[in-house]
One Martini backbone bead per residue (centre of mass of N, CA, C, O) as a GRO file, in nm:
protein
  206
    1MET     BB    1   0.061   0.078  -0.010
    2LYS     BB    2   0.302   0.262   0.003
    3GLU     BB    3   0.411   0.213  -0.295
    4GLU     BB    4   0.166   0.299  -0.435
    5THR     BB    5   0.133   0.599  -0.328
    6TYR     BB    6   0.391   0.697  -0.405
    7ASN     BB    7   0.355   0.639  -0.724
    8PHE     BB    8   0.148   0.830  -0.751
    9TRP     BB    9   0.231   1.102  -0.627
   10SER     BB   10   0.508   1.142  -0.804
   11LYS     BB   11   0.336   1.144  -1.104
   12LEU     BB   12   0.236   1.420  -1.005
   13SER     BB   13   0.176   1.723  -1.039
   14PRO     BB   14   0.190   2.032  -0.887
   15THR     BB   15  -0.134   2.094  -0.806
   16LEU     BB   16  -0.449   2.174  -0.720
   17ASP     BB   17  -0.599   1.916  -0.827
   18HIS     BB   18  -0.417   1.690  -0.744
   19MET     BB   19  -0.468   1.721  -0.446
   20THR     BB   20  -0.786   1.661  -0.461
   21LEU     BB   21  -0.887   1.499  -0.732
   22ARG     BB   22  -1.005   1.751  -0.898
   23THR     BB   23  -1.156   2.005  -1.143
   24ASN     BB   24  -1.271   2.277  -0.931
   25THR     BB   25  -1.110   2.381  -0.679
   26LYS     BB   26  -1.091   2.703  -0.777
   27GLN     BB   27  -1.393   2.761  -0.677
   28PHE     BB   28  -1.331   2.645  -0.346
   29ASP     BB   29  -1.047   2.696  -0.204
   30GLN     BB   30  -1.061   2.977  -0.041
   31GLN     BB   31  -1.286   2.891   0.132
   32GLU     BB   32  -1.176   2.622   0.245
   33GLN     BB   33  -0.940   2.756   0.393
   34LYS     BB   34  -1.072   2.907   0.560
   35GLU     BB   35  -1.281   2.717   0.726
   36ILE     BB   36  -1.048   2.555   0.837
   37MET     BB   37  -0.900   2.770   0.995
   38SER     BB   38  -1.135   2.837   1.171
   39TYR     BB   39  -1.103   2.559   1.375
   40LEU     BB   40  -0.854   2.694   1.489
   41PRO     BB   41  -0.665   2.799   1.707
   42ASP     BB   42  -0.456   3.007   1.834
   43LEU     BB   43  -0.109   3.037   1.711
   44SER     BB   44   0.032   3.192   1.884
   45GLY     BB   45   0.375   3.046   1.928
   46HIS     BB   46   0.354   2.826   1.769
   47HIS     BB   47   0.425   2.483   1.716
   48VAL     BB   48   0.402   2.329   1.392
   49LEU     BB   49   0.264   2.027   1.251
   50GLU     BB   50   0.273   1.924   0.904
   51LEU     BB   51   0.117   1.684   0.745
   52ALA     BB   52   0.075   1.629   0.409
   53SER     BB   53   0.118   1.934   0.254
   54GLY     BB   54   0.223   1.911  -0.028
   55ILE     BB   55   0.199   2.246  -0.172
   56GLY     BB   56   0.063   2.427   0.067
   57ARG     BB   57  -0.259   2.528   0.125
   58PHE     BB   58  -0.169   2.568   0.456
   59THR     BB   59   0.122   2.670   0.524
   60GLY     BB   60   0.078   2.983   0.523
   61HIS     BB   61  -0.147   3.023   0.736
   62LEU     BB   62   0.056   2.880   0.952
   63ALA     BB   63   0.292   3.091   0.929
   64HIS     BB   64   0.117   3.366   0.993
   65GLN     BB   65   0.051   3.248   1.300
   66ALA     BB   66   0.310   3.099   1.375
   67SER     BB   67   0.641   3.080   1.478
   68HIS     BB   68   0.620   2.752   1.337
   69VAL     BB   69   0.689   2.541   1.071
   70THR     BB   70   0.649   2.183   1.003
   71SER     BB   71   0.690   2.051   0.665
   72VAL     BB   72   0.520   1.713   0.556
   73ASP     BB   73   0.665   1.546   0.248
   74PHE     BB   74   0.720   1.231   0.035
   75ALA     BB   75   0.704   1.460  -0.224
   76PRO     BB   76   0.937   1.658  -0.361
   77GLN     BB   77   0.773   1.824  -0.563
   78LEU     BB   78   0.601   1.944  -0.360
   79ILE     BB   79   0.808   2.070  -0.155
   80GLU     BB   80   0.893   2.265  -0.371
   81THR     BB   81   0.650   2.431  -0.406
   82ASN     BB   82   0.621   2.516  -0.116
   83ARG     BB   83   0.880   2.672  -0.105
   84MET     BB   84   0.825   2.861  -0.336
   85THR     BB   85   0.550   2.982  -0.233
   86HIS     BB   86   0.683   3.035   0.087
   87LYS     BB   87   0.985   3.217   0.063
   88HIS     BB   88   0.891   3.450   0.252
   89HIS     BB   89   0.902   3.276   0.464
   90THR     BB   90   1.104   3.207   0.786
   91ASN     BB   91   0.901   2.959   0.961
   92ILE     BB   92   1.007   2.728   0.784
   93THR     BB   93   1.034   2.359   0.764
   94TYR     BB   94   1.133   2.123   0.553
   95LYS     BB   95   1.026   1.769   0.462
   96VAL     BB   96   1.120   1.496   0.337
   97ALA     BB   97   0.877   1.225   0.436
   98ASP     BB   98   0.764   0.958   0.604
   99VAL     BB   99   0.548   0.968   0.855
  100MET     BB  100   0.686   0.677   0.979
  101ASP     BB  101   0.966   0.797   1.006
  102LEU     BB  102   0.929   0.980   1.227
  103SER     BB  103   1.143   1.203   1.467
  104PHE     BB  104   1.039   1.310   1.782
  105GLU     BB  105   1.022   1.492   2.060
  106SER     BB  106   0.877   1.539   2.317
  107ALA     BB  107   0.676   1.811   2.330
  108SER     BB  108   0.743   1.978   2.040
  109PHE     BB  109   0.421   2.053   2.004
  110ASP     BB  110   0.126   2.271   1.975
  111THR     BB  111   0.063   2.151   1.657
  112VAL     BB  112  -0.141   1.932   1.435
  113PHE     BB  113  -0.160   1.902   1.094
  114ILE     BB  114  -0.430   1.760   0.887
  115ASN     BB  115  -0.480   1.709   0.534
  116TRP     BB  116  -0.493   1.422   0.448
  117LEU     BB  117  -0.397   1.066   0.500
  118PHE     BB  118  -0.520   0.801   0.635
  119ILE     BB  119  -0.611   0.653   0.387
  120TYR     BB  120  -0.291   0.578   0.307
  121LEU     BB  121  -0.331   0.416   0.595
  122SER     BB  122  -0.320   0.163   0.796
  123ASP     BB  123  -0.436   0.088   1.072
  124GLN     BB  124  -0.176   0.049   1.241
  125ASN     BB  125  -0.058   0.327   1.136
  126THR     BB  126  -0.271   0.497   1.243
  127GLN     BB  127  -0.259   0.438   1.526
  128LEU     BB  128   0.070   0.480   1.550
  129LEU     BB  129   0.034   0.795   1.511
  130PHE     BB  130  -0.145   0.886   1.721
  131GLU     BB  131   0.067   0.821   1.945
  132ARG     BB  132   0.274   1.001   1.839
  133ILE     BB  133   0.128   1.270   1.844
  134HIS     BB  134   0.066   1.253   2.143
  135ASN     BB  135   0.391   1.271   2.210
  136TRP     BB  136   0.460   1.536   2.042
  137LEU     BB  137   0.264   1.667   2.231
  138LYS     BB  138   0.164   1.901   2.439
  139PRO     BB  139   0.017   1.985   2.696
  140GLY     BB  140  -0.285   2.094   2.535
  141GLY     BB  141  -0.266   2.028   2.264
  142THR     BB  142  -0.339   2.023   1.886
  143PHE     BB  143  -0.532   1.836   1.700
  144PHE     BB  144  -0.582   1.820   1.341
  145PHE     BB  145  -0.821   1.676   1.133
  146ARG     BB  146  -0.886   1.582   0.766
  147GLU     BB  147  -1.131   1.355   0.613
  148SER     BB  148  -1.220   1.071   0.446
  149THR     BB  149  -1.548   0.901   0.430
  150HIS     BB  150  -1.684   0.583   0.519
  151ALA     BB  151  -1.754   0.302   0.473
  152THR     BB  152  -1.589   0.024   0.551
  153GLY     BB  153  -1.302   0.023   0.319
  154ARG     BB  154  -1.181  -0.049   0.010
  155SER     BB  155  -1.025   0.159  -0.267
  156ASN     BB  156  -0.967   0.077  -0.592
  157PHE     BB  157  -0.786   0.291  -0.864
  158GLY     BB  158  -0.511   0.115  -0.977
  159LYS     BB  159  -0.293   0.326  -0.840
  160TYR     BB  160  -0.445   0.295  -0.555
  161THR     BB  161  -0.513   0.246  -0.203
  162ALA     BB  162  -0.808   0.315  -0.021
  163ILE     BB  163  -0.922   0.403   0.320
  164TYR     BB  164  -1.251   0.414   0.438
  165ARG     BB  165  -1.379   0.526   0.727
  166ARG     BB  166  -1.556   0.575   0.974
  167ILE     BB  167  -1.632   0.781   1.175
  168GLU     BB  168  -1.637   0.576   1.446
  169GLU     BB  169  -1.328   0.521   1.430
  170TYR     BB  170  -1.197   0.780   1.498
  171ILE     BB  171  -1.316   0.854   1.756
  172ASP     BB  172  -1.205   0.591   1.900
  173LEU     BB  173  -0.932   0.671   1.868
  174ILE     BB  174  -0.942   0.971   2.008
  175SER     BB  175  -1.022   0.847   2.299
  176LYS     BB  176  -0.747   0.716   2.361
  177TYR     BB  177  -0.577   1.014   2.355
  178PHE     BB  178  -0.800   1.220   2.344
  179THR     BB  179  -1.005   1.519   2.329
  180LEU     BB  180  -1.306   1.625   2.184
  181LYS     BB  181  -1.412   1.914   2.053
  182ASN     BB  182  -1.448   1.875   1.745
  183HIS     BB  183  -1.721   1.800   1.477
  184ASP     BB  184  -1.747   1.819   1.119
  185ILE     BB  185  -1.837   1.901   0.833
  186VAL     BB  186  -1.712   2.016   0.517
  187LEU     BB  187  -1.893   2.254   0.390
  188THR     BB  188  -1.792   2.366   0.123
  189TYR     BB  189  -1.789   2.050  -0.003
  190PHE     BB  190  -2.095   2.050   0.009
  191LEU     BB  191  -2.158   2.294  -0.150
  192GLN     BB  192  -1.965   2.216  -0.408
  193CYS     BB  193  -2.001   1.874  -0.446
  194LYS     BB  194  -2.208   1.696  -0.269
  195LEU     BB  195  -2.036   1.607   0.005
  196THR     BB  196  -2.038   1.429   0.335
  197ASN     BB  197  -1.732   1.285   0.365
  198GLN     BB  198  -1.614   1.547   0.502
  199HIS     BB  199  -1.412   1.572   0.781
  200TYR     BB  200  -1.375   1.723   1.118
  201TRP     BB  201  -1.103   1.705   1.401
  202LEU     BB  202  -1.078   1.848   1.728
  203CYS     BB  203  -0.801   1.803   1.949
  204GLN     BB  204  -0.684   1.706   2.302
  205LYS     BB  205  -0.451   1.727   2.501
  206ASP     BB  206  -0.418   1.640   2.848
   0.00000   0.00000   0.00000
C-alpha cells in the first residue's frame, strides 16, 4: 500500500486539482482554506507540525499565525512547490519524509495539522501515528485533522488503494489518546461538491 501510494503521488504534477483529485478546486479552494483555518485555535507562539502538506495549501496560513511550522510530505516535487510558493516565510522548515519514518522528541509541538492522510495508511499505522502525535504534542496541545470518510472498506483506483473509514472509527481512536473538542462536515466541500464524506476533528491532548 505504501509503495502504491508513493508511486501514484510521485507521478502527479504539483497542481491544485491534483492535490484534491478534482477538476474544479479553484472554484472553492480559497473558501475551503478559510473554513478549515477557522476551526483552529489561535496559533500565536505555536510550533506547528503539518503532515502530508502537499503543495502547501495550508502551510502559508499556518506560518502566518504560528511561530514556526515544520511542513512534511513524502513527495519531493510537492515540497519544492510548497517551498517556492512560501519562500517569503522565514519560519517554515521543510522535510521530505514518510510520516511513519518521522521521529521527534516528546512535547515538541503545540499543534499537529493534517489535511488528508489517514486514507493512505493501514489501520495499524493509523493507530501508531495517533500514538506518536500524542507523544509529540505538548500537554494541552491541539491535533486537527480532516479526512475522507465512508462505510468501512478499501477502494482500489487502479493506481493506489485508499481506506475509507467510518466516522465512528476515528472517534474511537481519538477517545484513546485525546479529548474531542469539535467535529463536523467540511461545509464548503458539501456546498460545492454535494458530498458529505469530508469531516474534520479538533482534538486536545490532556
